[in-house]
PDB file of N, CA and C in Angstrom:
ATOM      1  N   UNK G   6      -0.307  61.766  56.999  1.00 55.00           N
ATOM      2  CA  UNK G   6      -1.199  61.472  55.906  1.00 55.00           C
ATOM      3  C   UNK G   6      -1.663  62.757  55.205  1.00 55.00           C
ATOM      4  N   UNK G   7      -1.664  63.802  56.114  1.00 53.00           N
ATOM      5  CA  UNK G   7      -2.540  65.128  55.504  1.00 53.00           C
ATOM      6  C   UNK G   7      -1.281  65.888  54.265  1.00 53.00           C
ATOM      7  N   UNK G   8      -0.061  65.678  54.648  1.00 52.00           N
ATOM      8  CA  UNK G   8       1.127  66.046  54.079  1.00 52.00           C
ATOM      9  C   UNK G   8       1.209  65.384  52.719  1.00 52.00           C
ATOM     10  N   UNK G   9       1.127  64.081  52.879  1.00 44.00           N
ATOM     11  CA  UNK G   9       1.161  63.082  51.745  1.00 44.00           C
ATOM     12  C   UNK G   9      -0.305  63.584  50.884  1.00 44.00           C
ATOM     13  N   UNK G  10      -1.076  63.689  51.252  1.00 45.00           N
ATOM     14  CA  UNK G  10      -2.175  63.887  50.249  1.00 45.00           C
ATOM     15  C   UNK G  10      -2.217  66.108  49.687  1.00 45.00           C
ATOM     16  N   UNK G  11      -1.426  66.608  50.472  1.00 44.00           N
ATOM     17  CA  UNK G  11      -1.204  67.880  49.659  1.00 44.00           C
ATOM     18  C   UNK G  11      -0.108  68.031  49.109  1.00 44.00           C
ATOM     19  N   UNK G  12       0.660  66.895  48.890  1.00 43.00           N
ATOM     20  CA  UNK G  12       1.677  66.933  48.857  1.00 43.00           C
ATOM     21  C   UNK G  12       1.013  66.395  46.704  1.00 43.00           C
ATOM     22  N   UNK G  13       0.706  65.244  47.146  1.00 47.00           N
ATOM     23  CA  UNK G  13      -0.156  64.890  46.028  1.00 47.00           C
ATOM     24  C   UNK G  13      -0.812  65.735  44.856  1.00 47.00           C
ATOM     25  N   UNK G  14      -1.695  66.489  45.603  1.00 45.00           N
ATOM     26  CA  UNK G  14      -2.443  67.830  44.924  1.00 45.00           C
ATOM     27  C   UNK G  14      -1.722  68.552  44.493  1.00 45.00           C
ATOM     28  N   UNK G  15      -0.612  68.816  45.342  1.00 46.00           N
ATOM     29  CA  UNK G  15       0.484  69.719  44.639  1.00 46.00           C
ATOM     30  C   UNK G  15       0.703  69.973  43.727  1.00 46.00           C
ATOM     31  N   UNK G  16       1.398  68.415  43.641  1.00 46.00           N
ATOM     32  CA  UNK G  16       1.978  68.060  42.212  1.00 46.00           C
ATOM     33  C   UNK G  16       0.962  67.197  41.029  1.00 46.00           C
ATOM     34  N   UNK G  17       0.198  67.435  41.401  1.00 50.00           N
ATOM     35  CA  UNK G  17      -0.816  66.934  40.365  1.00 50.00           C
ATOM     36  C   UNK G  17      -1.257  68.086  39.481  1.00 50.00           C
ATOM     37  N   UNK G  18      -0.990  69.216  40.478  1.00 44.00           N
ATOM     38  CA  UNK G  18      -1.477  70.795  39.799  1.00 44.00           C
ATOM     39  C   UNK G  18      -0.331  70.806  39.122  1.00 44.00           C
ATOM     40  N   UNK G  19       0.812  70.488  39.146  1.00 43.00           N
ATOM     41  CA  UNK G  19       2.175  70.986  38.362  1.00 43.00           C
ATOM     42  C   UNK G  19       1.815  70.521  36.951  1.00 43.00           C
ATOM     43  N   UNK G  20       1.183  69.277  36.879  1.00 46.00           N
ATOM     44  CA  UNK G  20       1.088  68.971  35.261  1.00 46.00           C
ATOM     45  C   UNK G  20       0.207  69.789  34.494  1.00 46.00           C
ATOM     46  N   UNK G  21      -0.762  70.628  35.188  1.00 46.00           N
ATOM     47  CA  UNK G  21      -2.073  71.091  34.180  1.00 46.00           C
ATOM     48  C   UNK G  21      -1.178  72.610  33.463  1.00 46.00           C
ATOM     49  N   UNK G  22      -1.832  72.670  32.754  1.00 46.00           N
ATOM     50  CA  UNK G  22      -1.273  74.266  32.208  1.00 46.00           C
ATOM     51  C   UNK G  22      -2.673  74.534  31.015  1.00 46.00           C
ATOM     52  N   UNK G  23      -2.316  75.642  30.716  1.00 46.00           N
ATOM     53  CA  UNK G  23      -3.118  76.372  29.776  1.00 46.00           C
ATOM     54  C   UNK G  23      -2.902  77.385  28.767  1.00 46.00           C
ATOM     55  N   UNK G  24      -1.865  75.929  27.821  1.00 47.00           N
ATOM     56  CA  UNK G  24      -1.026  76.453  26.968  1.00 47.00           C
ATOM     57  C   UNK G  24      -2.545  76.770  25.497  1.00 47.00           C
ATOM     58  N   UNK G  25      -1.783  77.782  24.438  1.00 48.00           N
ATOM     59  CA  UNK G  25      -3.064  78.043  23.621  1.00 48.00           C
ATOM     60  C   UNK G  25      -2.799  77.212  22.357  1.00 48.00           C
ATOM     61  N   UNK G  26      -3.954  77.038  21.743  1.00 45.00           N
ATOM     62  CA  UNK G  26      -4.590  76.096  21.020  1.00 45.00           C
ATOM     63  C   UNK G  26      -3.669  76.186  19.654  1.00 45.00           C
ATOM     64  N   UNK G  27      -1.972  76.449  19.833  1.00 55.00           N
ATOM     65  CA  UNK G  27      -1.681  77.035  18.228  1.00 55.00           C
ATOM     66  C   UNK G  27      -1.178  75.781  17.654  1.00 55.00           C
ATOM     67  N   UNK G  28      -0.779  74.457  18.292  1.00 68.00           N
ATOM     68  CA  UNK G  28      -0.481  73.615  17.616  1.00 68.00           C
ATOM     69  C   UNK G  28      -1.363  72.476  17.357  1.00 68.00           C
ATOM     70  N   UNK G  29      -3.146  72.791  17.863  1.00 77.00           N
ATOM     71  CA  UNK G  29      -4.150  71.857  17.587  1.00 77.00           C
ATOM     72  C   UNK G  29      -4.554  71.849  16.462  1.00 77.00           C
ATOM     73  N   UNK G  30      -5.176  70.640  16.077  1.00 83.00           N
ATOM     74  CA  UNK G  30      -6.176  70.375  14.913  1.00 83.00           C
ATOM     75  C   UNK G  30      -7.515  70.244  15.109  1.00 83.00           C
ATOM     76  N   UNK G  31      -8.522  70.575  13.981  1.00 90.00           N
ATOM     77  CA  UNK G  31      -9.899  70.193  13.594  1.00 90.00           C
ATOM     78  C   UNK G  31      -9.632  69.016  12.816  1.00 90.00           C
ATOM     79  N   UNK G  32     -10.965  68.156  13.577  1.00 93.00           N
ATOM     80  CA  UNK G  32     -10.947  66.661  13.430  1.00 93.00           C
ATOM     81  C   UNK G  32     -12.744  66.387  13.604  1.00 93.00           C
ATOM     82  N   UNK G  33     -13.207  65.257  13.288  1.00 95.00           N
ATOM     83  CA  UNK G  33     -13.875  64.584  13.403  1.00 95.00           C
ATOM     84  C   UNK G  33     -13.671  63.678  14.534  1.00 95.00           C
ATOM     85  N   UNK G  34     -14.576  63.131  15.259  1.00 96.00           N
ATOM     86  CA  UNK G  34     -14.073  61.989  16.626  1.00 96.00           C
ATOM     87  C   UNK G  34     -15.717  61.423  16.584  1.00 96.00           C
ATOM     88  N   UNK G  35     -15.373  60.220  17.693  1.00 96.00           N
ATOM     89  CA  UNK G  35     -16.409  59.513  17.888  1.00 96.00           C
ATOM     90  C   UNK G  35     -15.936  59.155  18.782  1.00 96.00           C
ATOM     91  N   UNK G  36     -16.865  59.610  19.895  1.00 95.00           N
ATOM     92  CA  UNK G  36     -17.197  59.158  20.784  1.00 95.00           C
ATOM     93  C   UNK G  36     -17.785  57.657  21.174  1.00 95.00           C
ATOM     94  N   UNK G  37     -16.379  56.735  21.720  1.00 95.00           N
ATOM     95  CA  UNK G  37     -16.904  55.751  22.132  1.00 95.00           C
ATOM     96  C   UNK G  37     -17.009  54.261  23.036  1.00 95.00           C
ATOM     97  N   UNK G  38     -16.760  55.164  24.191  1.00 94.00           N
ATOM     98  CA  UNK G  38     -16.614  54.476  25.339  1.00 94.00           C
ATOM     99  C   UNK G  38     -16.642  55.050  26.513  1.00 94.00           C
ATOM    100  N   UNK G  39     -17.025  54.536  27.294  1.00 92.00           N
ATOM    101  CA  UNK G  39     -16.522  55.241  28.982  1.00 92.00           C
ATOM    102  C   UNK G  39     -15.492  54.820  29.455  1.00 92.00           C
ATOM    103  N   UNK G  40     -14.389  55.532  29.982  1.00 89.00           N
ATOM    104  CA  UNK G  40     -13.573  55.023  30.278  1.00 89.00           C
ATOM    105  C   UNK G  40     -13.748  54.850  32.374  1.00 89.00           C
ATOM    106  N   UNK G  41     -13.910  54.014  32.452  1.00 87.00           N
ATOM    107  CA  UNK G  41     -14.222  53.248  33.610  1.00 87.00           C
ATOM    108  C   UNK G  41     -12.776  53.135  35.144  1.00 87.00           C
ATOM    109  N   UNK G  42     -11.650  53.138  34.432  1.00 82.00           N
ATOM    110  CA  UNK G  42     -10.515  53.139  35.005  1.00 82.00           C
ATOM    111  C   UNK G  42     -10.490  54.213  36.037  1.00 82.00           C
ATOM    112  N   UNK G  43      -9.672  53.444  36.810  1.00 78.00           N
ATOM    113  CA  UNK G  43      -9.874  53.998  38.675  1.00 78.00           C
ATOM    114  C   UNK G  43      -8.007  54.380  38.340  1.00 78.00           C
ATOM    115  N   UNK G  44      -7.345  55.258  38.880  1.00 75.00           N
ATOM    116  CA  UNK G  44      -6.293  55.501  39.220  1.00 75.00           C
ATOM    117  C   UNK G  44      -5.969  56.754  40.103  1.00 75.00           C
ATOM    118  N   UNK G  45      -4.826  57.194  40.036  1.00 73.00           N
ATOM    119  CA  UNK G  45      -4.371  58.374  40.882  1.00 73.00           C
ATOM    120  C   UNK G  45      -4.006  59.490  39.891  1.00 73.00           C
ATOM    121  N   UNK G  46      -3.979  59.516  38.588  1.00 72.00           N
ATOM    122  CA  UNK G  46      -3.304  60.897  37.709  1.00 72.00           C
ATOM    123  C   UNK G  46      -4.029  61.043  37.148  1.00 72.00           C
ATOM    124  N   UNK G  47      -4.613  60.329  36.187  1.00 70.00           N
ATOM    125  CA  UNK G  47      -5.458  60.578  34.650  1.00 70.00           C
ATOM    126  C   UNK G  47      -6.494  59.424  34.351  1.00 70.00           C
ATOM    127  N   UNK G  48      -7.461  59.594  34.633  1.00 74.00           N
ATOM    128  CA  UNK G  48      -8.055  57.743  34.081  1.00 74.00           C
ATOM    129  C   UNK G  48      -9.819  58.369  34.700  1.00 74.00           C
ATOM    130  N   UNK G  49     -10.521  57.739  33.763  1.00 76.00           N
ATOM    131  CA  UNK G  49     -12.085  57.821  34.049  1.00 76.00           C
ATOM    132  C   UNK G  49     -12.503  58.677  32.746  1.00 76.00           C
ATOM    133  N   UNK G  50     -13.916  59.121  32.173  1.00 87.00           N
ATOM    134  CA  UNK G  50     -14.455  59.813  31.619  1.00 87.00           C
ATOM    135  C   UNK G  50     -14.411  58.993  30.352  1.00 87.00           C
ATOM    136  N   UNK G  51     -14.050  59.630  28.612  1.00 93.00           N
ATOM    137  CA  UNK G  51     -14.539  58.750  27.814  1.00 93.00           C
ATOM    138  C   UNK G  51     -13.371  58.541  27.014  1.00 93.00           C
ATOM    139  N   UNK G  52     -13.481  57.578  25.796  1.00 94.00           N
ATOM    140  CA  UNK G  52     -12.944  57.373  24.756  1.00 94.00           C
ATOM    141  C   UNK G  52     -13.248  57.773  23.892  1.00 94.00           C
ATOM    142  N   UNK G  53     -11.943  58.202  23.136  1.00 95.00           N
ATOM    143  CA  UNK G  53     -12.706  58.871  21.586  1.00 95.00           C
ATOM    144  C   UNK G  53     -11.626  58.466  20.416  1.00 95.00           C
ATOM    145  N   UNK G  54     -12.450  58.161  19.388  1.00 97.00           N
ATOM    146  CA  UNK G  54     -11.908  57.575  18.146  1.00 97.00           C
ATOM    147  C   UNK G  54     -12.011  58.810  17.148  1.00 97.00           C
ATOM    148  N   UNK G  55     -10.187  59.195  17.035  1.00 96.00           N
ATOM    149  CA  UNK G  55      -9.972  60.536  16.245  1.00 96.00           C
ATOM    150  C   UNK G  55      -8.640  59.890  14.966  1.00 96.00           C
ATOM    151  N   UNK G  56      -9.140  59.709  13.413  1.00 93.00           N
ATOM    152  CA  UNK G  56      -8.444  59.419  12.515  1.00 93.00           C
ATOM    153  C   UNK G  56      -7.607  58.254  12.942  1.00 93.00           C
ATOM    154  N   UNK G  57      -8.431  57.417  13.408  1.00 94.00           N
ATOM    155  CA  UNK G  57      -7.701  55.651  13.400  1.00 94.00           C
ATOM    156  C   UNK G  57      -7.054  55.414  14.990  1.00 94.00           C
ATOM    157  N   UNK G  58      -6.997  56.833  15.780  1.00 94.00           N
ATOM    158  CA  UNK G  58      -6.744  56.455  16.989  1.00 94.00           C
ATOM    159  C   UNK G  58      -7.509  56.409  18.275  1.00 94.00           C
ATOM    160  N   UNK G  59      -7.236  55.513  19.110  1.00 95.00           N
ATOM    161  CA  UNK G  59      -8.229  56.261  20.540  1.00 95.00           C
ATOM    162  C   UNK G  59      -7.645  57.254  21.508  1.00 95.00           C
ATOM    163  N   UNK G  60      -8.417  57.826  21.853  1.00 92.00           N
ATOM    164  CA  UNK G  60      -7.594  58.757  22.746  1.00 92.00           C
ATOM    165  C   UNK G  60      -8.677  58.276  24.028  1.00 92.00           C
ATOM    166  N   UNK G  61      -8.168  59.280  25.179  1.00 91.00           N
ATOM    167  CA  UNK G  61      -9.201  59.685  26.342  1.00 91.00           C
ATOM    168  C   UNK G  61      -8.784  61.105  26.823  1.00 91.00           C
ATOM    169  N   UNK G  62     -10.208  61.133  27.316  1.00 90.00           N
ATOM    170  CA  UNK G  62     -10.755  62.600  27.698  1.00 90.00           C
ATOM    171  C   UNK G  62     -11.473  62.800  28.788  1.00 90.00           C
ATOM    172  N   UNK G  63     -11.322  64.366  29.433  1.00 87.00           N
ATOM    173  CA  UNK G  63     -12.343  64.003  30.537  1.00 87.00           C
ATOM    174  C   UNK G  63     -13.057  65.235  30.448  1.00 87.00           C
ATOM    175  N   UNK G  64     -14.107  65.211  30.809  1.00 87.00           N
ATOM    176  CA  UNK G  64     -15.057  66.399  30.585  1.00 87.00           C
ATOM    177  C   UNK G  64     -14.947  67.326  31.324  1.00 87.00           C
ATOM    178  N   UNK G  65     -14.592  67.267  32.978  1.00 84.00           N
ATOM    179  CA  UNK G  65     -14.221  68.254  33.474  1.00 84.00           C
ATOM    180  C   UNK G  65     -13.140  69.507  32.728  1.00 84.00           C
ATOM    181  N   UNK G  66     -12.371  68.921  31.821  1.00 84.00           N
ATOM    182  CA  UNK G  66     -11.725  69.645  31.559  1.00 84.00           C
ATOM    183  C   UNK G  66     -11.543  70.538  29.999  1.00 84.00           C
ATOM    184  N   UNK G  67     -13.132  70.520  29.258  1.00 89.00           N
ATOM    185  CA  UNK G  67     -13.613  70.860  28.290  1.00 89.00           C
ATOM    186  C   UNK G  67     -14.048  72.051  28.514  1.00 89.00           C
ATOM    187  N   UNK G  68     -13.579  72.878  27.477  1.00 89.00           N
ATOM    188  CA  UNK G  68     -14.613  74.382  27.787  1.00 89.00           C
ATOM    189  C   UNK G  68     -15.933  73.764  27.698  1.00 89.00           C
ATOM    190  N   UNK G  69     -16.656  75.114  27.845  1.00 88.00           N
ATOM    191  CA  UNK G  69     -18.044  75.365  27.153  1.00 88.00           C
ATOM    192  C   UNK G  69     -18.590  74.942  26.278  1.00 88.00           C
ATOM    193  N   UNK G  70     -19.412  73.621  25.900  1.00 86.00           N
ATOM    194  CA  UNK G  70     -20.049  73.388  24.689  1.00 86.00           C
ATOM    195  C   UNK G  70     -21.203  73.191  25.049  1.00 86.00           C
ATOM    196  N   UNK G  71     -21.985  72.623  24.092  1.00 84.00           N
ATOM    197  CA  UNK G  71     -23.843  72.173  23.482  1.00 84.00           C
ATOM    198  C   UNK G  71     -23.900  70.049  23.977  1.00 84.00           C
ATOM    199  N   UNK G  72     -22.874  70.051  24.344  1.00 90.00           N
ATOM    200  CA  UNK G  72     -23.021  68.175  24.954  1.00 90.00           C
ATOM    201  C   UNK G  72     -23.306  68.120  26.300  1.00 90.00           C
ATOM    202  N   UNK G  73     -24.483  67.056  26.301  1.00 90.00           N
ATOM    203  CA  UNK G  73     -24.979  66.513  27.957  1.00 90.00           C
ATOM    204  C   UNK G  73     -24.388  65.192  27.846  1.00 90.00           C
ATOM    205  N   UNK G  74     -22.966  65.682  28.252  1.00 88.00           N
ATOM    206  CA  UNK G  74     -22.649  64.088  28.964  1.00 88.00           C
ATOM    207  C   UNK G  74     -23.608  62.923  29.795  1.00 88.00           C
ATOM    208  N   UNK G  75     -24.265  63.120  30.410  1.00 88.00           N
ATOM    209  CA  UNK G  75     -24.841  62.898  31.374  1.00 88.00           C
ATOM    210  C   UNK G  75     -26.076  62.087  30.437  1.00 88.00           C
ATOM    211  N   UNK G  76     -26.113  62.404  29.305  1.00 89.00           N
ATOM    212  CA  UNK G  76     -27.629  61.646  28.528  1.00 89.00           C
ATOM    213  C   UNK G  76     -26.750  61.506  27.241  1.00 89.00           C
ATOM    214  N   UNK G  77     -25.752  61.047  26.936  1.00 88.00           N
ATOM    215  CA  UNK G  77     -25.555  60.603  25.783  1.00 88.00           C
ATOM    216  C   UNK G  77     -25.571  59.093  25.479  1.00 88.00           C
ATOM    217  N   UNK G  78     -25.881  58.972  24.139  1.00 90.00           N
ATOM    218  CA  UNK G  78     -26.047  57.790  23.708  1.00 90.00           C
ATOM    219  C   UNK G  78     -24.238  57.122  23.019  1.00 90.00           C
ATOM    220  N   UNK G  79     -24.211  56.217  23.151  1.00 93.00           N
ATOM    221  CA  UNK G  79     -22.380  55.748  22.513  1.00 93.00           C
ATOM    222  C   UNK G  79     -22.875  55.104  21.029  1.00 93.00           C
ATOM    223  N   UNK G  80     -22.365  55.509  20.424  1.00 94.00           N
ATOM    224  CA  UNK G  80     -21.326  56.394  20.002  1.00 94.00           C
ATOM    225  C   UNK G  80     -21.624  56.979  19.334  1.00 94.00           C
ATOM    226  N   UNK G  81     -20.959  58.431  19.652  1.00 93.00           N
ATOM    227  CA  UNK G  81     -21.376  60.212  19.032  1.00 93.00           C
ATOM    228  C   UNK G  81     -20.596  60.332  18.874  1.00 93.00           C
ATOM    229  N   UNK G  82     -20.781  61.139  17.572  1.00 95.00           N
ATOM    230  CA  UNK G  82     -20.005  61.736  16.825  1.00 95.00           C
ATOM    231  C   UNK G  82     -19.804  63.454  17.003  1.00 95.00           C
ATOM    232  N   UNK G  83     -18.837  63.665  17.368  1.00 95.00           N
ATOM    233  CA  UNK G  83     -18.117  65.358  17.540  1.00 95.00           C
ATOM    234  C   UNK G  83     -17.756  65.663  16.274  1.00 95.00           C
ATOM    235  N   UNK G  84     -17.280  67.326  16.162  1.00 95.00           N
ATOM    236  CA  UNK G  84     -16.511  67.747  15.981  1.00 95.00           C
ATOM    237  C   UNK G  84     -15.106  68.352  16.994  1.00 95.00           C
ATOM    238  N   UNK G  85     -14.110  68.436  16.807  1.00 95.00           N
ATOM    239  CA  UNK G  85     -13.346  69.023  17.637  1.00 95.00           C
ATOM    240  C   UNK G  85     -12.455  69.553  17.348  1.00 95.00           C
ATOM    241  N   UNK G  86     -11.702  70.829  18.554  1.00 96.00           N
ATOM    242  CA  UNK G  86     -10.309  71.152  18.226  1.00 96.00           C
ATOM    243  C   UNK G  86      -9.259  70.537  19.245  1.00 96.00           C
ATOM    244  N   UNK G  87      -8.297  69.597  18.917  1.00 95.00           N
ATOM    245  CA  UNK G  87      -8.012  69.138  19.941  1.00 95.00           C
ATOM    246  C   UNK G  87      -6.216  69.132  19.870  1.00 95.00           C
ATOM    247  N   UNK G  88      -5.180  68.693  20.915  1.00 92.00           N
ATOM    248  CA  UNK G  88      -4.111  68.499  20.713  1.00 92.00           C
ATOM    249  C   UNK G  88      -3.388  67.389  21.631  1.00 92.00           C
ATOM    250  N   UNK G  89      -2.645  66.628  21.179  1.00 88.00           N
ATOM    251  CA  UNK G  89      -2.423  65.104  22.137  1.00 88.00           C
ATOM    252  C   UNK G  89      -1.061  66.034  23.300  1.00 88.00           C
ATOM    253  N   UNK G  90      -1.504  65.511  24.530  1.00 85.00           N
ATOM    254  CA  UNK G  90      -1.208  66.057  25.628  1.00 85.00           C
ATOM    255  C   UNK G  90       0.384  65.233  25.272  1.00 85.00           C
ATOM    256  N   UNK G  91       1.623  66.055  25.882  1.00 82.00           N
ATOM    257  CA  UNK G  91       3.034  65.426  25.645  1.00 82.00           C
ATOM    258  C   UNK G  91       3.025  64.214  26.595  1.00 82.00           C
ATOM    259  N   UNK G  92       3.561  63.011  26.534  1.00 76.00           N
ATOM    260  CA  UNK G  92       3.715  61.602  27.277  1.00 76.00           C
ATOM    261  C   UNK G  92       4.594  62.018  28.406  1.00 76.00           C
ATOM    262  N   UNK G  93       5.280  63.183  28.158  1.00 78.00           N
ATOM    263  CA  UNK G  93       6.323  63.148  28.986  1.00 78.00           C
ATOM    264  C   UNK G  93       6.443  64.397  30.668  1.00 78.00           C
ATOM    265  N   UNK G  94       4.710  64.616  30.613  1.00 74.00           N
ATOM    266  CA  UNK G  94       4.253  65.400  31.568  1.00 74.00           C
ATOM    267  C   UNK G  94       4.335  64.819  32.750  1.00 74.00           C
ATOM    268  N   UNK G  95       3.756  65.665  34.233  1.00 66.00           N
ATOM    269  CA  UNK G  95       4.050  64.836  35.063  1.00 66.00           C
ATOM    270  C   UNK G  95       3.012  64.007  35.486  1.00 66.00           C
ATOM    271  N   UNK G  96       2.196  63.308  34.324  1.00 71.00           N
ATOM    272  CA  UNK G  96       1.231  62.637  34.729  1.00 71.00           C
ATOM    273  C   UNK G  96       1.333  61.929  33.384  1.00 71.00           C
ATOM    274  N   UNK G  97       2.087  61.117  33.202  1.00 68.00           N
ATOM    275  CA  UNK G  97       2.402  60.328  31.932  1.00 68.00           C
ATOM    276  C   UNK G  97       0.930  59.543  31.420  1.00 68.00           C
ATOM    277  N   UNK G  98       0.820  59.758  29.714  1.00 73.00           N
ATOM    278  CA  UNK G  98      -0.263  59.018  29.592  1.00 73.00           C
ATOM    279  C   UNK G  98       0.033  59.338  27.778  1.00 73.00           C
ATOM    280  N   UNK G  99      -0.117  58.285  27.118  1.00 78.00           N
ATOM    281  CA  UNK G  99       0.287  58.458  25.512  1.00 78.00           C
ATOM    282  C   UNK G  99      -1.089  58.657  24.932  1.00 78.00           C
ATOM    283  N   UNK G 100      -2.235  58.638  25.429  1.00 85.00           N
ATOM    284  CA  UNK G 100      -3.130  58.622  24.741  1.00 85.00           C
ATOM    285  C   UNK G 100      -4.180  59.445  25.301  1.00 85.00           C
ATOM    286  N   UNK G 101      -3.460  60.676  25.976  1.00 86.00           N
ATOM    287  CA  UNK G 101      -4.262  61.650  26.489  1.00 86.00           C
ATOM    288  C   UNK G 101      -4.367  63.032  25.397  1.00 86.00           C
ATOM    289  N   UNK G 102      -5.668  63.937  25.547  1.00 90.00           N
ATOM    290  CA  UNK G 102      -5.483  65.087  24.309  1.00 90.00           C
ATOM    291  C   UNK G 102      -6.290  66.043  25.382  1.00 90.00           C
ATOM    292  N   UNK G 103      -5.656  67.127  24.817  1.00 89.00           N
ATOM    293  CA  UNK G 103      -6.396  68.235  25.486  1.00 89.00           C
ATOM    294  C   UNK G 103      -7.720  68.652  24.369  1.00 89.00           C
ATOM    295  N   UNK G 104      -8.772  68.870  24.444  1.00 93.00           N
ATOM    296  CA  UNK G 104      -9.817  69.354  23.599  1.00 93.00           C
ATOM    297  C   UNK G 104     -10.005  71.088  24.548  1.00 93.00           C
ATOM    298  N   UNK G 105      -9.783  71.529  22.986  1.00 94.00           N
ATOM    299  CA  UNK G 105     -10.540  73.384  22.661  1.00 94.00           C
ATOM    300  C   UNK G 105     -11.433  73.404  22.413  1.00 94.00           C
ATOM    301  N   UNK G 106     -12.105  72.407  21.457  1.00 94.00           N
ATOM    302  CA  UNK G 106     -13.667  72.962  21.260  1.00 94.00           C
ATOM    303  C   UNK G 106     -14.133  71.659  20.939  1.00 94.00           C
ATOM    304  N   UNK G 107     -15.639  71.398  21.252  1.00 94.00           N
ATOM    305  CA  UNK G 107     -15.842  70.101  20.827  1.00 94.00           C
ATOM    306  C   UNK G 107     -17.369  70.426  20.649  1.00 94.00           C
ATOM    307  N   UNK G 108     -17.961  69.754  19.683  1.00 92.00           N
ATOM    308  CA  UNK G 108     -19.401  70.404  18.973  1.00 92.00           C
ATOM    309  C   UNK G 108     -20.493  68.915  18.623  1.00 92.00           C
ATOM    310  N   UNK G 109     -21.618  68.710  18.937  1.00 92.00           N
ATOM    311  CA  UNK G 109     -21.938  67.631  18.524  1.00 92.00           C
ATOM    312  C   UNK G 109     -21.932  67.302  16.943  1.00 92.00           C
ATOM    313  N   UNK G 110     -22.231  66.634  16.560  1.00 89.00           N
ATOM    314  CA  UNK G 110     -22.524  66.487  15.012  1.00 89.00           C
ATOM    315  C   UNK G 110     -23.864  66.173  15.012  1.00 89.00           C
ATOM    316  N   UNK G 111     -24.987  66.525  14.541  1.00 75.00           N
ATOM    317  CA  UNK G 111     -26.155  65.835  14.288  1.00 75.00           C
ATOM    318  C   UNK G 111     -26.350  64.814  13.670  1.00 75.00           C
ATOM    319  N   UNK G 112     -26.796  63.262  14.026  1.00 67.00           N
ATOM    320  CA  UNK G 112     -27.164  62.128  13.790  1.00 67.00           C
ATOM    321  C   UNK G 112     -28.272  62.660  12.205  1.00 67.00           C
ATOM    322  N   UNK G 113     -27.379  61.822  11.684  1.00 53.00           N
ATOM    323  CA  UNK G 113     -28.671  60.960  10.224  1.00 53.00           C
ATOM    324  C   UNK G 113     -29.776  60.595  10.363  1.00 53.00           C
TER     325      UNK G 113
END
């Protein structure tokens, strides 16, 4: 069992990388949902509505910004720099994005 589960980690580390931000865009998003989903690769944290699509995201894996996950209200509005993660990684998912920068927007 101990084999099977580093075996796991392993290759779960094989998909991450920390390629640079040259083929992302600045966008507008809205924040709006939690994503609730239990799995083994990619799944939990939030939804975000960026130019007609949803994506998901997870906060662990956001630089440094000015957002308290932890006390937000749904649905917020960001700014961001973001880029849709390839489907064909080793943690398949079409509607995953990596975010560079993400900024609140101040409410009306």
């Amino acid at each position: 069992m101990k084999k099977f589960l580093l075996l796991w980690v392993f290759f779960g580390f094989l998909g991450c990388n920390n390629d640079d931000s040259s083929n992302s865009e600045q966008s507008l998003g809205l924040i709006t949902a939690v994503d609730k989903t239990l799995c083994a690769c990619y799944c939990g944290d939030f939804y975000i509505d960026i130019q007609g699509e949803t994506y998901r995201f997870q906060t662990y894996f956001l630089p440094e910004n000015d957002i308290d996950f932890s006390q937000i209200q749904l649905p917020f509005s960001v700014r961001l720099e973001w880029e849709a993660v390839d489907p064909n990684t080793s943690c398949p998912a079409e509607d995953r994005i990596t975010i560079y920068s993400m900024h609140q927007i101040a409410p009306f």
